[in-house]
């Protein structure tokens, strides 16, 4: 019998019977029908499948759905605020930090974690290093780095004393 898993995804409780070997990425896409989490390499290299589990970035192609049982998951669909774009999404849009967009959900989630941990982040080299686990085949990275830097400034403005 398949184990039953339950978790909170983007603030909504979800529950399903899953094969013990079902990947979290497949669970999110095929059972929860959230297709924003992309699968690129499927072996932990590209970062396209990055989501937050209990606030920490994970490769959802390397994590089993049963391992997230009882946890809180954030996917790219959970970023928007009151139907509007998150400052990171606005900055990616304005800085042309995406072309095909395949890598973008992973970059956004990694960046969200990064800016929550380091709201003061401004140094380009540090941003590049922090995002080095996410691969983009289109942009050459500069616009992504510019967007994250700009989003950090926007988020500091939004909540000057708290983590964004
Ligand atoms: S699809 Fe998970 S790291 Fe590439
Ligand atoms: S925008 Fe195409 S892979 Fe990054």
PDB file of C-alpha atoms and ligand atoms in Angstrom:
ATOM      1  CA  UNK A   1       0.000   0.000   0.000  1.00  0.00           C
ATOM      2  CA  UNK A   2       1.251   3.472  -0.876  1.00  0.00           C
ATOM      3  CA  UNK A   3       2.021   5.730   2.057  1.00  0.00           C
ATOM      4  CA  UNK A   4      -0.159   8.789   2.546  1.00  0.00           C
ATOM      5  CA  UNK A   5       1.701  12.072   2.647  1.00  0.00           C
ATOM      6  CA  UNK A   6       0.409  15.427   3.701  1.00  0.00           C
ATOM      7  CA  UNK A   7       2.146  18.753   3.482  1.00  0.00           C
ATOM      8  CA  UNK A   8       1.425  22.427   3.122  1.00  0.00           C
ATOM      9  CA  UNK A   9       2.222  23.697  -0.355  1.00  0.00           C
ATOM     10  CA  UNK A  10       2.151  27.464  -0.825  1.00  0.00           C
ATOM     11  CA  UNK A  11      -0.052  27.782   2.242  1.00  0.00           C
ATOM     12  CA  UNK A  12      -2.541  25.107   1.178  1.00  0.00           C
ATOM     13  CA  UNK A  13      -2.793  21.672   2.755  1.00  0.00           C
ATOM     14  CA  UNK A  14      -2.388  18.788   0.298  1.00  0.00           C
ATOM     15  CA  UNK A  15      -2.663  15.078   0.900  1.00  0.00           C
ATOM     16  CA  UNK A  16      -2.168  12.102  -1.390  1.00  0.00           C
ATOM     17  CA  UNK A  17      -1.184   8.450  -1.515  1.00  0.00           C
ATOM     18  CA  UNK A  18       2.187   8.233  -3.198  1.00  0.00           C
ATOM     19  CA  UNK A  19       4.627   5.532  -4.215  1.00  0.00           C
ATOM     20  CA  UNK A  20       7.516   5.527  -1.735  1.00  0.00           C
ATOM     21  CA  UNK A  21       9.894   6.260  -4.638  1.00  0.00           C
ATOM     22  CA  UNK A  22       7.901   9.247  -5.966  1.00  0.00           C
ATOM     23  CA  UNK A  23      10.093  12.320  -6.282  1.00  0.00           C
ATOM     24  CA  UNK A  24       8.971  15.548  -4.678  1.00  0.00           C
ATOM     25  CA  UNK A  25       9.243  17.246  -8.096  1.00  0.00           C
ATOM     26  CA  UNK A  26       6.904  14.689  -9.671  1.00  0.00           C
ATOM     27  CA  UNK A  27       4.541  14.925  -6.721  1.00  0.00           C
ATOM     28  CA  UNK A  28       4.321  18.715  -7.069  1.00  0.00           C
ATOM     29  CA  UNK A  29       3.841  18.596 -10.826  1.00  0.00           C
ATOM     30  CA  UNK A  30       1.678  15.544 -11.298  1.00  0.00           C
ATOM     31  CA  UNK A  31      -0.267  15.228  -8.049  1.00  0.00           C
ATOM     32  CA  UNK A  32      -0.554  18.863  -6.959  1.00  0.00           C
ATOM     33  CA  UNK A  33      -0.629  20.168 -10.567  1.00  0.00           C
ATOM     34  CA  UNK A  34       1.878  22.934  -9.961  1.00  0.00           C
ATOM     35  CA  UNK A  35       3.896  22.914 -13.153  1.00  0.00           C
ATOM     36  CA  UNK A  36       6.179  25.860 -12.327  1.00  0.00           C
ATOM     37  CA  UNK A  37       8.780  23.541 -10.814  1.00  0.00           C
ATOM     38  CA  UNK A  38      10.883  22.457 -13.785  1.00  0.00           C
ATOM     39  CA  UNK A  39      12.913  19.326 -14.270  1.00  0.00           C
ATOM     40  CA  UNK A  40      16.114  19.803 -16.227  1.00  0.00           C
ATOM     41  CA  UNK A  41      18.926  17.388 -15.451  1.00  0.00           C
ATOM     42  CA  UNK A  42      16.986  15.253 -12.933  1.00  0.00           C
ATOM     43  CA  UNK A  43      20.172  14.498 -11.035  1.00  0.00           C
ATOM     44  CA  UNK A  44      20.882  17.483  -8.864  1.00  0.00           C
ATOM     45  CA  UNK A  45      23.082  19.555 -11.157  1.00  0.00           C
ATOM     46  CA  UNK A  46      21.035  22.336 -12.781  1.00  0.00           C
ATOM     47  CA  UNK A  47      18.902  23.694  -9.939  1.00  0.00           C
ATOM     48  CA  UNK A  48      15.809  24.151 -12.137  1.00  0.00           C
ATOM     49  CA  UNK A  49      13.745  22.043  -9.733  1.00  0.00           C
ATOM     50  CA  UNK A  50      14.657  24.059  -6.623  1.00  0.00           C
ATOM     51  CA  UNK A  51      11.829  24.606  -4.131  1.00  0.00           C
ATOM     52  CA  UNK A  52      11.862  25.588  -0.461  1.00  0.00           C
ATOM     53  CA  UNK A  53      11.059  22.920   2.114  1.00  0.00           C
ATOM     54  CA  UNK A  54      10.624  24.369   5.592  1.00  0.00           C
ATOM     55  CA  UNK A  55      12.363  27.464   4.292  1.00  0.00           C
ATOM     56  CA  UNK A  56      15.461  25.689   2.950  1.00  0.00           C
ATOM     57  CA  UNK A  57      16.218  25.308  -0.748  1.00  0.00           C
ATOM     58  CA  UNK A  58      16.172  21.695  -1.940  1.00  0.00           C
ATOM     59  CA  UNK A  59      16.548  19.971  -5.295  1.00  0.00           C
ATOM     60  CA  UNK A  60      13.113  18.454  -5.644  1.00  0.00           C
ATOM     61  CA  UNK A  61      14.528  15.961  -8.177  1.00  0.00           C
ATOM     62  CA  UNK A  62      16.645  14.479  -5.396  1.00  0.00           C
ATOM     63  CA  UNK A  63      14.082  14.469  -2.607  1.00  0.00           C
ATOM     64  CA  UNK A  64      11.288  11.968  -2.192  1.00  0.00           C
ATOM     65  CA  UNK A  65       7.755  13.195  -1.566  1.00  0.00           C
ATOM     66  CA  UNK A  66       7.632  11.089   1.607  1.00  0.00           C
ATOM     67  CA  UNK A  67      10.637  13.000   2.931  1.00  0.00           C
ATOM     68  CA  UNK A  68       8.610  16.221   2.766  1.00  0.00           C
ATOM     69  CA  UNK A  69       5.704  14.662   4.683  1.00  0.00           C
ATOM     70  CA  UNK A  70       4.497  17.107   7.330  1.00  0.00           C
ATOM     71  CA  UNK A  71       6.577  19.909   5.858  1.00  0.00           C
ATOM     72  CA  UNK A  72       5.923  23.263   4.322  1.00  0.00           C
ATOM     73  CA  UNK A  73       6.808  23.641   0.662  1.00  0.00           C
ATOM     74  CA  UNK A  74       7.100  26.832  -1.371  1.00  0.00           C
ATOM     75  CA  UNK A  75       7.138  26.668  -5.154  1.00  0.00           C
ATOM     76  CA  UNK A  76       7.337  29.514  -7.644  1.00  0.00           C
ATOM     77  CA  UNK A  77       3.535  29.667  -7.670  1.00  0.00           C
ATOM     78  CA  UNK A  78       3.692  30.681  -4.010  1.00  0.00           C
ATOM     79  CA  UNK A  79       5.752  33.799  -4.621  1.00  0.00           C
ATOM     80  CA  UNK A  80       3.090  36.226  -5.771  1.00  0.00           C
ATOM     81  CA  UNK A  81       1.603  38.532  -3.184  1.00  0.00           C
ATOM     82  CA  UNK A  82      -2.097  39.425  -3.290  1.00  0.00           C
ATOM     83  CA  UNK A  83      -2.131  38.464  -6.944  1.00  0.00           C
ATOM     84  CA  UNK A  84       0.815  40.756  -7.724  1.00  0.00           C
ATOM     85  CA  UNK A  85       4.417  39.894  -8.472  1.00  0.00           C
ATOM     86  CA  UNK A  86       6.981  39.385  -5.743  1.00  0.00           C
ATOM     87  CA  UNK A  87       9.795  41.997  -5.812  1.00  0.00           C
ATOM     88  CA  UNK A  88      12.118  39.270  -7.124  1.00  0.00           C
ATOM     89  CA  UNK A  89       9.752  38.550 -10.002  1.00  0.00           C
ATOM     90  CA  UNK A  90       9.401  42.262 -10.751  1.00  0.00           C
ATOM     91  CA  UNK A  91      13.168  42.682 -10.777  1.00  0.00           C
ATOM     92  CA  UNK A  92      13.686  39.617 -13.029  1.00  0.00           C
ATOM     93  CA  UNK A  93      11.107  41.029 -15.411  1.00  0.00           C
ATOM     94  CA  UNK A  94      12.555  44.531 -15.477  1.00  0.00           C
ATOM     95  CA  UNK A  95      16.193  43.429 -15.810  1.00  0.00           C
ATOM     96  CA  UNK A  96      15.419  40.893 -18.545  1.00  0.00           C
ATOM     97  CA  UNK A  97      16.831  38.206 -16.297  1.00  0.00           C
ATOM     98  CA  UNK A  98      15.198  35.437 -18.288  1.00  0.00           C
ATOM     99  CA  UNK A  99      14.932  34.360 -21.868  1.00  0.00           C
ATOM    100  CA  UNK A 100      13.366  30.907 -22.221  1.00  0.00           C
ATOM    101  CA  UNK A 101      12.495  30.984 -18.511  1.00  0.00           C
ATOM    102  CA  UNK A 102      13.194  27.314 -17.898  1.00  0.00           C
ATOM    103  CA  UNK A 103      15.715  28.006 -15.145  1.00  0.00           C
ATOM    104  CA  UNK A 104      13.781  30.926 -13.658  1.00  0.00           C
ATOM    105  CA  UNK A 105      11.675  29.188 -10.970  1.00  0.00           C
ATOM    106  CA  UNK A 106      14.824  27.656  -9.512  1.00  0.00           C
ATOM    107  CA  UNK A 107      16.672  30.978  -9.551  1.00  0.00           C
ATOM    108  CA  UNK A 108      13.726  32.725  -7.897  1.00  0.00           C
ATOM    109  CA  UNK A 109      13.465  30.221  -5.055  1.00  0.00           C
ATOM    110  CA  UNK A 110      17.210  30.126  -4.473  1.00  0.00           C
ATOM    111  CA  UNK A 111      17.250  33.936  -4.490  1.00  0.00           C
ATOM    112  CA  UNK A 112      14.318  34.142  -2.093  1.00  0.00           C
ATOM    113  CA  UNK A 113      16.189  31.974   0.403  1.00  0.00           C
ATOM    114  CA  UNK A 114      19.346  33.984  -0.154  1.00  0.00           C
ATOM    115  CA  UNK A 115      17.716  37.355   0.455  1.00  0.00           C
ATOM    116  CA  UNK A 116      15.879  36.117   3.522  1.00  0.00           C
ATOM    117  CA  UNK A 117      19.212  34.974   4.933  1.00  0.00           C
ATOM    118  CA  UNK A 118      21.147  38.004   3.711  1.00  0.00           C
ATOM    119  CA  UNK A 119      18.819  40.984   3.316  1.00  0.00           C
ATOM    120  CA  UNK A 120      21.859  43.253   3.201  1.00  0.00           C
ATOM    121  CA  UNK A 121      23.346  41.499   0.162  1.00  0.00           C
ATOM    122  CA  UNK A 122      24.736  43.890  -2.431  1.00  0.00           C
ATOM    123  CA  UNK A 123      28.042  42.457  -3.584  1.00  0.00           C
ATOM    124  CA  UNK A 124      27.938  41.057  -7.119  1.00  0.00           C
ATOM    125  CA  UNK A 125      30.596  38.434  -6.413  1.00  0.00           C
ATOM    126  CA  UNK A 126      28.702  37.133  -3.406  1.00  0.00           C
ATOM    127  CA  UNK A 127      25.471  36.956  -5.371  1.00  0.00           C
ATOM    128  CA  UNK A 128      27.217  35.071  -8.174  1.00  0.00           C
ATOM    129  CA  UNK A 129      28.714  32.614  -5.695  1.00  0.00           C
ATOM    130  CA  UNK A 130      25.378  32.079  -3.951  1.00  0.00           C
ATOM    131  CA  UNK A 131      23.622  31.384  -7.254  1.00  0.00           C
ATOM    132  CA  UNK A 132      26.368  29.195  -8.662  1.00  0.00           C
ATOM    133  CA  UNK A 133      24.317  26.044  -8.062  1.00  0.00           C
ATOM    134  CA  UNK A 134      21.719  27.173 -10.598  1.00  0.00           C
ATOM    135  CA  UNK A 135      22.465  26.907 -14.296  1.00  0.00           C
ATOM    136  CA  UNK A 136      21.085  29.116 -17.050  1.00  0.00           C
ATOM    137  CA  UNK A 137      21.813  28.350 -20.684  1.00  0.00           C
ATOM    138  CA  UNK A 138      20.382  31.607 -22.048  1.00  0.00           C
ATOM    139  CA  UNK A 139      21.170  34.766 -20.153  1.00  0.00           C
ATOM    140  CA  UNK A 140      24.895  34.771 -19.371  1.00  0.00           C
ATOM    141  CA  UNK A 141      23.938  35.429 -15.721  1.00  0.00           C
ATOM    142  CA  UNK A 142      24.685  39.170 -15.594  1.00  0.00           C
ATOM    143  CA  UNK A 143      21.044  40.207 -15.783  1.00  0.00           C
ATOM    144  CA  UNK A 144      20.111  37.642 -13.148  1.00  0.00           C
ATOM    145  CA  UNK A 145      22.741  39.028 -10.786  1.00  0.00           C
ATOM    146  CA  UNK A 146      21.540  42.583 -11.478  1.00  0.00           C
ATOM    147  CA  UNK A 147      17.945  41.522 -10.790  1.00  0.00           C
ATOM    148  CA  UNK A 148      18.776  39.862  -7.485  1.00  0.00           C
ATOM    149  CA  UNK A 149      20.765  42.913  -6.388  1.00  0.00           C
ATOM    150  CA  UNK A 150      17.869  45.178  -7.284  1.00  0.00           C
ATOM    151  CA  UNK A 151      15.334  42.876  -5.591  1.00  0.00           C
ATOM    152  CA  UNK A 152      17.417  42.952  -2.409  1.00  0.00           C
ATOM    153  CA  UNK A 153      17.196  46.749  -2.422  1.00  0.00           C
ATOM    154  CA  UNK A 154      13.427  46.633  -3.076  1.00  0.00           C
ATOM    155  CA  UNK A 155      12.878  44.135  -0.279  1.00  0.00           C
ATOM    156  CA  UNK A 156      14.924  46.253   2.122  1.00  0.00           C
ATOM    157  CA  UNK A 157      12.691  49.180   1.257  1.00  0.00           C
ATOM    158  CA  UNK A 158       9.551  47.088   1.734  1.00  0.00           C
ATOM    159  CA  UNK A 159      10.567  45.902   5.188  1.00  0.00           C
ATOM    160  CA  UNK A 160      13.551  47.915   6.420  1.00  0.00           C
ATOM    161  CA  UNK A 161      13.821  46.147   9.777  1.00  0.00           C
ATOM    162  CA  UNK A 162      12.665  42.606   9.051  1.00  0.00           C
ATOM    163  CA  UNK A 163      13.685  39.805   6.770  1.00  0.00           C
ATOM    164  CA  UNK A 164      11.812  40.011   3.418  1.00  0.00           C
TER     165      UNK A 164
HETATM  166  S1  LIG B   1      16.339  18.924 -12.311  1.00  0.00           S
HETATM  167 FE1  LIG B   1      16.876  18.904 -10.252  1.00  0.00          FE
HETATM  168  S2  LIG B   1      18.856  19.767 -10.201  1.00  0.00           S
HETATM  169 FE2  LIG B   1      18.381  19.623 -12.330  1.00  0.00          FE
HETATM  170  S1  LIG B   2      16.485  31.690 -19.274  1.00  0.00           S
HETATM  171 FE1  LIG B   2      16.722  29.932 -20.510  1.00  0.00          FE
HETATM  172  S2  LIG B   2      17.833  28.567 -19.236  1.00  0.00           S
HETATM  173 FE2  LIG B   2      17.800  30.401 -18.117  1.00  0.00          FE
END
